[in-house]
Coordinates of C-alpha atoms in Angstrom, one line a residue:
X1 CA -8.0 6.2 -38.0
X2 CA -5.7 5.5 -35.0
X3 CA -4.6 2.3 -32.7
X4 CA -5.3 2.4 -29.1
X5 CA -3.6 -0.2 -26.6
X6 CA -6.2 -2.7 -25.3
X7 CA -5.1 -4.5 -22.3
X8 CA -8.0 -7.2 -20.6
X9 CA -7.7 -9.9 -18.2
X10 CA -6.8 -13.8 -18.9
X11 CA -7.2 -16.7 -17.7
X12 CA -4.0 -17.4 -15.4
X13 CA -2.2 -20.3 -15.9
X14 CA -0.9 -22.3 -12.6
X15 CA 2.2 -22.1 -13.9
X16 CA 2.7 -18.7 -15.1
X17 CA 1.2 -17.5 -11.4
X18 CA 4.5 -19.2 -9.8
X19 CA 7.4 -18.2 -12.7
X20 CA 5.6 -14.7 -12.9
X21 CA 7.1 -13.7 -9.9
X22 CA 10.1 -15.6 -9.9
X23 CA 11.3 -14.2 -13.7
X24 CA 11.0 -10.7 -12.2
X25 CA 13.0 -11.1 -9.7
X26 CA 15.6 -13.2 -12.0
X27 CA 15.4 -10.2 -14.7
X28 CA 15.9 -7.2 -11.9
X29 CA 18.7 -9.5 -10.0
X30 CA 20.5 -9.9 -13.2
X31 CA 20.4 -6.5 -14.6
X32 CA 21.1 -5.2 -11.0
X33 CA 23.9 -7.0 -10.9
X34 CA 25.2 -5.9 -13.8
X35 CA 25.0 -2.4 -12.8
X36 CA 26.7 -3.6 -9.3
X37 CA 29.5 -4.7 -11.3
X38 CA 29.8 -1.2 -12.9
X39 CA 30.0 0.2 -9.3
X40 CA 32.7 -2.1 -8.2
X41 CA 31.0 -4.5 -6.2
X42 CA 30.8 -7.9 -5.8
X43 CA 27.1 -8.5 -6.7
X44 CA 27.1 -12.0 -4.9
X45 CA 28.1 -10.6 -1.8
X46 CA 25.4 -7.7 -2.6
X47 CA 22.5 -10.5 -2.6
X48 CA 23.9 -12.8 -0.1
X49 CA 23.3 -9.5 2.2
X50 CA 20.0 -8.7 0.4
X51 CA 18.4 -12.5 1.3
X52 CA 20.3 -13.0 4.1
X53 CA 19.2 -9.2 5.8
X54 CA 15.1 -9.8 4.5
X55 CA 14.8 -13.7 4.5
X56 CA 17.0 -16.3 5.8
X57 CA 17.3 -14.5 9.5
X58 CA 15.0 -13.9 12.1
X59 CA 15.6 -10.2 12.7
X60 CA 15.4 -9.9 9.1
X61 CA 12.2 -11.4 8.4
X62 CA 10.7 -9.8 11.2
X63 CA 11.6 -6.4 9.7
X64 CA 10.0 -7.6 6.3
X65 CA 6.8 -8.2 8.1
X66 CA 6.8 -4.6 9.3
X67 CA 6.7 -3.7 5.8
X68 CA 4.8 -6.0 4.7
X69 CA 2.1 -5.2 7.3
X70 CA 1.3 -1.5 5.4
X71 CA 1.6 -3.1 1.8
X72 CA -0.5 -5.4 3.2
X73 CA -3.5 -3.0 4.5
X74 CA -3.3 -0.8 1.7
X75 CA -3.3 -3.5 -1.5
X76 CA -6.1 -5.2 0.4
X77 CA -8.2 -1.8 -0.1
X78 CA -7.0 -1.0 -3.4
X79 CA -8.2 -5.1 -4.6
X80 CA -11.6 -3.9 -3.0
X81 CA -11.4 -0.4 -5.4
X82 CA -10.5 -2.5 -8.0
X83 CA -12.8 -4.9 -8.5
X84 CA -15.7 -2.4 -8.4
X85 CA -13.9 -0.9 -11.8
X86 CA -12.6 1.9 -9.6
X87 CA -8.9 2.6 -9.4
X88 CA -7.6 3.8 -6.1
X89 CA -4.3 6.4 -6.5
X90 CA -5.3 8.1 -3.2
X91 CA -4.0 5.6 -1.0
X92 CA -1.0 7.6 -0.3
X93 CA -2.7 10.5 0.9
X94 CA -5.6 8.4 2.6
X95 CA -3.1 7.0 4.6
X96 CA -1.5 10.4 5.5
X97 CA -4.7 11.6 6.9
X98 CA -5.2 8.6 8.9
X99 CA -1.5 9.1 10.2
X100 CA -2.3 12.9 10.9
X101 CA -5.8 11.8 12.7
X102 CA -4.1 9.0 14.8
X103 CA -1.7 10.8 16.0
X104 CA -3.8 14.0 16.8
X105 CA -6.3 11.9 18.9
X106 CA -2.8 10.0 20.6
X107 CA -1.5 13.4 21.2
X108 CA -4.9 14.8 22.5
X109 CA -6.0 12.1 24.7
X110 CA -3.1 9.8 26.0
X111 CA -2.3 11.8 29.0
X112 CA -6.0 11.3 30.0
X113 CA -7.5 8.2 28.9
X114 CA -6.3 4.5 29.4
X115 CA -3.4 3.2 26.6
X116 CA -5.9 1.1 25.0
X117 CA -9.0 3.3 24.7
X118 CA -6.6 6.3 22.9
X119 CA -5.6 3.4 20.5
X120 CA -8.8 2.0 19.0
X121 CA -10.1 5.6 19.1
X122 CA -7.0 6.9 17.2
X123 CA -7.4 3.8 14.8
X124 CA -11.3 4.3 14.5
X125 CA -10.9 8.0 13.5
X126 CA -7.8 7.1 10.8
X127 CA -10.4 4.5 9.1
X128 CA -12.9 6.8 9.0
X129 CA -10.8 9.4 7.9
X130 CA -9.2 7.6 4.9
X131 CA -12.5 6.5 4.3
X132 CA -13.8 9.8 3.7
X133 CA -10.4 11.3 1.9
X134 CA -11.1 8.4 -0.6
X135 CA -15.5 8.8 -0.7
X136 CA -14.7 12.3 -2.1
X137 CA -13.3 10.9 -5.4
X138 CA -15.7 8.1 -5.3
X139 CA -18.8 10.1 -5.2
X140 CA -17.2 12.7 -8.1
X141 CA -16.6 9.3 -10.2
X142 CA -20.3 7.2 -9.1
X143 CA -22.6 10.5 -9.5
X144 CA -20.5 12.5 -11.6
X145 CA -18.4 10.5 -13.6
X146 CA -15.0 12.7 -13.0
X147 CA -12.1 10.7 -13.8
X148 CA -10.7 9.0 -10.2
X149 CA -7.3 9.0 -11.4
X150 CA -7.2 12.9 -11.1
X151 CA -8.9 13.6 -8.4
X152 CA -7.4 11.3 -6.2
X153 CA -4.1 12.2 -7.4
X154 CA -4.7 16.0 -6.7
X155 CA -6.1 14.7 -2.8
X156 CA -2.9 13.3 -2.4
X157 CA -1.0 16.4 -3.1
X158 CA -3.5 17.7 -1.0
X159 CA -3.1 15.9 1.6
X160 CA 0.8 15.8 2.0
X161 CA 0.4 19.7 2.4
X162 CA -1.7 19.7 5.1
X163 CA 0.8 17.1 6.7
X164 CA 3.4 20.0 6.5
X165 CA 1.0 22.3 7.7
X166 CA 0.2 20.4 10.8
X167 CA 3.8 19.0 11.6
X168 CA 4.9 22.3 11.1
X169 CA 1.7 24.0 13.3
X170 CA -0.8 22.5 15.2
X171 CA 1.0 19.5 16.0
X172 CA 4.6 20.3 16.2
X173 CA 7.1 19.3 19.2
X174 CA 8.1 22.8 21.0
X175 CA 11.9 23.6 21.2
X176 CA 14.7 22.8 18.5
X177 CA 14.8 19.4 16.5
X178 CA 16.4 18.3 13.1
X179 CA 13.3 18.3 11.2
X180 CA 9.6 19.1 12.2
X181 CA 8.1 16.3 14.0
X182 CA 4.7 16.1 16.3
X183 CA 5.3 15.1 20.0
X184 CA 6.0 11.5 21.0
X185 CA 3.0 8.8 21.1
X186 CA 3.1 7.1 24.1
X187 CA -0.7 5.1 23.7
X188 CA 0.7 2.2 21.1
X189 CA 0.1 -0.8 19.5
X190 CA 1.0 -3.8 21.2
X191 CA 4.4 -5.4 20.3
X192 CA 5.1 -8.6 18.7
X193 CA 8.7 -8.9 18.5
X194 CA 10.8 -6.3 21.0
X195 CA 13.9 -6.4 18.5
X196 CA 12.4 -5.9 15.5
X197 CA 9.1 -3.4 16.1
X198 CA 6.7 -6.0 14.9
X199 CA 3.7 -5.1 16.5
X200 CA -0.4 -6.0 16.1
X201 CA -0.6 -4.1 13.1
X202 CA 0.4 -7.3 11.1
X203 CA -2.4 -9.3 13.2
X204 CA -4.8 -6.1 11.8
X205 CA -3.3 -6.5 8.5
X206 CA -3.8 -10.3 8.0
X207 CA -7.5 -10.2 9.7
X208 CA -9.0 -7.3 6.7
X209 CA -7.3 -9.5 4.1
X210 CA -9.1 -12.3 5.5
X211 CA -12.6 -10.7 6.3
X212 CA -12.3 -8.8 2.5
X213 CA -12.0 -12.0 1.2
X214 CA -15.1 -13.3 2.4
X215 CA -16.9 -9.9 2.0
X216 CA -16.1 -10.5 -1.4
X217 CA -16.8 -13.7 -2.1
X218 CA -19.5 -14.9 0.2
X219 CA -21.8 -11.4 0.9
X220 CA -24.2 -9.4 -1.2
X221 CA -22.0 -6.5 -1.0
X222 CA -19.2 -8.5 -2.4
X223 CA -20.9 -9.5 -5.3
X224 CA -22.4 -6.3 -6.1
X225 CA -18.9 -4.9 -6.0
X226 CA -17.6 -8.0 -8.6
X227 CA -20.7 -7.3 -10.9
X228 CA -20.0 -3.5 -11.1
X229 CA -16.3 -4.1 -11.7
X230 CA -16.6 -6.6 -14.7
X231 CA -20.5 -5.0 -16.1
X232 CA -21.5 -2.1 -15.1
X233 CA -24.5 -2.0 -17.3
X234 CA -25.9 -5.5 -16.0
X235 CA -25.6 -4.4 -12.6
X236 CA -27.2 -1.1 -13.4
X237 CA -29.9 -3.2 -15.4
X238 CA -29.9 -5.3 -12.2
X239 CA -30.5 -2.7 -9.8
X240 CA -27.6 -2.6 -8.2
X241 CA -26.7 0.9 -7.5
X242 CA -23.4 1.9 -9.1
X243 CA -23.0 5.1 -7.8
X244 CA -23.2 3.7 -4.2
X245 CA -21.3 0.4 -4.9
X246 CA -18.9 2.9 -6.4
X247 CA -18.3 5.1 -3.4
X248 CA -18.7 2.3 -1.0
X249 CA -15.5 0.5 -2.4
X250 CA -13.7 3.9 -2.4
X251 CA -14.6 4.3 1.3
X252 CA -13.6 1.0 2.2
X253 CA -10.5 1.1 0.4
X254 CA -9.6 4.5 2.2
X255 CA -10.4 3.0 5.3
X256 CA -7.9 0.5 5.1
X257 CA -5.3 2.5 3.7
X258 CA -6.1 5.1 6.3
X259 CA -6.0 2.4 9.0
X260 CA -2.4 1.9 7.8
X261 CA -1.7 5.4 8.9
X262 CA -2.4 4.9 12.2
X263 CA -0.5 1.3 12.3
X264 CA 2.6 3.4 11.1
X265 CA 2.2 6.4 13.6
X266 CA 1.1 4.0 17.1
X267 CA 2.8 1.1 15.8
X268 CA 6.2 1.5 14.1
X269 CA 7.4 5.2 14.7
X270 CA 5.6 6.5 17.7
X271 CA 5.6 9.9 16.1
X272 CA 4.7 11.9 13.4
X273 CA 6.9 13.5 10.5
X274 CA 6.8 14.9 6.9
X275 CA 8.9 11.6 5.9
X276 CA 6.0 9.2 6.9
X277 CA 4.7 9.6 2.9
X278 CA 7.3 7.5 0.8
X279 CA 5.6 6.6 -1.8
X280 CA 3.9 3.3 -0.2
X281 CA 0.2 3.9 -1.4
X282 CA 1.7 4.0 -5.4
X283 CA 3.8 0.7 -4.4
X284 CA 0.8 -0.7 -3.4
X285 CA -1.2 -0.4 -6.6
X286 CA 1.6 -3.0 -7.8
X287 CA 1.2 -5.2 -4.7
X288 CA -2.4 -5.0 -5.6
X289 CA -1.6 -6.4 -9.2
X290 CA 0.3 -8.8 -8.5
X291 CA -1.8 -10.9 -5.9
X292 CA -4.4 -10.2 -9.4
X293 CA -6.8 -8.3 -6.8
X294 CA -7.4 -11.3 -4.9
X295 CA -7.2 -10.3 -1.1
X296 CA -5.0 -13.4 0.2
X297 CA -3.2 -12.8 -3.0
X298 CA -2.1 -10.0 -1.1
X299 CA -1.0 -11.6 1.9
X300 CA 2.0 -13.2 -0.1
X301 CA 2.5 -10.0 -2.3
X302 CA 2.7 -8.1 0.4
X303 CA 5.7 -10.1 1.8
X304 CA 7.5 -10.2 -1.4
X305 CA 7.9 -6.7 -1.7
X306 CA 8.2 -6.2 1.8
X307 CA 11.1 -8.4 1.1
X308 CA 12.4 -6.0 -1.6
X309 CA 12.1 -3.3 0.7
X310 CA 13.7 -4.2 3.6
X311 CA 16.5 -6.1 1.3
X312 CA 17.5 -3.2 -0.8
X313 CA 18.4 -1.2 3.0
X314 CA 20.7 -4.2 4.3
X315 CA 22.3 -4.4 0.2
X316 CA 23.2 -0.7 1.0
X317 CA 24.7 -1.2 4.5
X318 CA 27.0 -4.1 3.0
X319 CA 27.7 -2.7 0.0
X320 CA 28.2 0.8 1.0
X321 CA 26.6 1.6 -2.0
X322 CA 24.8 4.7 -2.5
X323 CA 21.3 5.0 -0.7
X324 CA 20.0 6.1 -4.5
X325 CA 21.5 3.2 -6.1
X326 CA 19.5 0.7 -3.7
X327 CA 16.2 2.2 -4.5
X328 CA 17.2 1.8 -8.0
X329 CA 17.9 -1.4 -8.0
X330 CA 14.3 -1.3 -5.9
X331 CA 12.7 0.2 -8.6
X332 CA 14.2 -1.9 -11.1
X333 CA 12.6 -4.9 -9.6
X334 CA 9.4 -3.0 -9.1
X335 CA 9.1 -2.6 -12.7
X336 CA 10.1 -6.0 -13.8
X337 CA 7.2 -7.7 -11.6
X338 CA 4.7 -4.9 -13.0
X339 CA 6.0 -6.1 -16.6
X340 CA 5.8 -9.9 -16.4
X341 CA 3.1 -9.6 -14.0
X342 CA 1.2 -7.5 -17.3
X343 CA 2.4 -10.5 -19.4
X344 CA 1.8 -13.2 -17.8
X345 CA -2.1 -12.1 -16.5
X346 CA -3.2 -9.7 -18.9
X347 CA -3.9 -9.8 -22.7
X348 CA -2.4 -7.0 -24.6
X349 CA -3.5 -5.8 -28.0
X350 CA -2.6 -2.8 -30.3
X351 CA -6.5 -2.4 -31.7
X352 CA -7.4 -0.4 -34.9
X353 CA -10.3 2.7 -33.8
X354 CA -11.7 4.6 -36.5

């Protein structure tokens, strides 16, 4: 005799889907300041710089969008995962390897070929891949039935080693620099906005949130992927082919998050680095929750946390505040969307089990 903790889906509520959102961000702000307060600084003055450097300017909304453009790409792909009952942790190290392949191809080729050419064949081979990092665990889970969770956690580690490998190897800049890095990438996405970065990745990033959408709610494949998720028996009764609906979303998911790789190597840095995994494919899962799996749900998540993001860098220039402190108060409002997001979408029960 034991409990277990059951947590299912509701119904959302109109309302709950607007104040969700906006009583994280109330909770996190307040408790934040509080701890601002502790630290000796005026916590108005902190926000005022946090909105002001993420919202209410131009440069600073532009620098959200950068963010938000690899949220974006890789909660997209993890929606896809989830709704075939799959749960994507690999995203991180899908979108490594589609950084490392980008920028190899860039590297290889951009001395030879035209600009463009190098760049959809760089983002071509991250998609593919990410999509292939992330069909390994698909197929263990679809024909095997080995937990995703682990496996794509352990790819991930995998993965971030084989970044060192390379950056420090096959790919590294000859002569002396601070830190390992490959050699500049001249072939790159085309820019947006000069000051800020923003560059056709976010035009990428909005057009596979669209087209997921409709592959997901007006194809074959969509629906398959919606039956799997919420009955796996049924669509096994139906014929549907787990296994391969199983590995399909993986693939796809990898593919996007692999694509987001290659937006961060030819779009936003213009080389590549052991920093480029920060933790942005776990963020994502949360993104991902948020927008409840929907994939123009996304689009808006995506910008509210690459608000966060970007914020919490200008509250630590203005506050001269530690650079710890501001991804604490980051993480602080990470967790208080994931809790009222849990709340206000999710049923959660403490269930006796014999």
């Amino acid at each position: 005799m034991g409990y277990v903790i059951r947590i299912r889906p509701k119904p959302a509520k109109p309302l709950a889907i607007v104040l969700a959102p906006v009583a994280s961000f109330a909770l996190a702000f307040f408790v934040g300041g509080l701890l601002m307060v502790w630290a000796g600084v005026d916590p108005i003055s902190g926000y005022t710089a946090f909105v002001s450097g993420s919202l209410t300017t131009f440069p600073g909304f532009m620098q959200t969008l950068v963010q938000a453009t690899l949220f974006m790409l890789m909660a997209t792909g993890i929606a896809i995962s989830n709704r075939a009952g799959v749960l994507n942790v690999g995203a991180e190290g899908q979108y490594i390897v589609g950084a490392i392949l980008a920028t190899y191809v860039a590297v290889e080729l951009q001395q030879t070929l035209h600009p463009a050419l190098v760049v959809v064949l760089a983002m071509l081979l991250a998609a593919v891949g990410g999509a292939l990092w992330a069909a390994i665990p698909g197929v263990l889970r679809g024909y095997m039935n080995v937990n995703e969770v682990v496996t794509t956690v352990i790819l991930n580690w995998l993965a971030y080693r084989i970044l060192q490998w390379i950056i420090r190897g096959p790919l590294r800049l000859p002569g002396p620099q601070l830190y390992p890095m490959s050699p500049p990438v001249t072939a790159t996405l085309p820019i947006l906005e000069p000051s800020s970065g923003l560059n056709a990745g976010l035009v990428i990033a909005v057009a596979l949130a669209v087209f997921s959408y409709f592959l997901l709610f007006n194809t074959e494949v969509g629906f398959k992927i919606r039956v799997t998720g919420s009955n796996p028996d049924l669509a096994r009764y139906a014929g549907f082919g787990v296994e391969r609906v199983i590995v399909l979303s993986m693939g796809y998911s990898g593919a996007l998050a692999g694509i987001a790789g290659g937006v961060e190597v030819l779009g936003n840095l213009h080389y590549l680095f052991e920093g480029i995994s920060i933790g942005l494919g776990y963020t994502s899962i949360i993104v991902s929750l948020v927008a409840r799996d929907h994939p123009l749900g996304v689009i808006a998540a995506s910008i509210m946390f690459g608000t966060i993001y970007s914020g919490s860098s200008f509250l630590q220039t203005a506050t001269h505040l530690t650079y710890t402190f501001s991804k604490a108060l980051e993480g602080l409002i990470y967790l208080f969307v994931l809790v009222t997001t849990l709340f206000a979408f999710y049923e959660i029960k403490l269930v006796k089990v014999s």
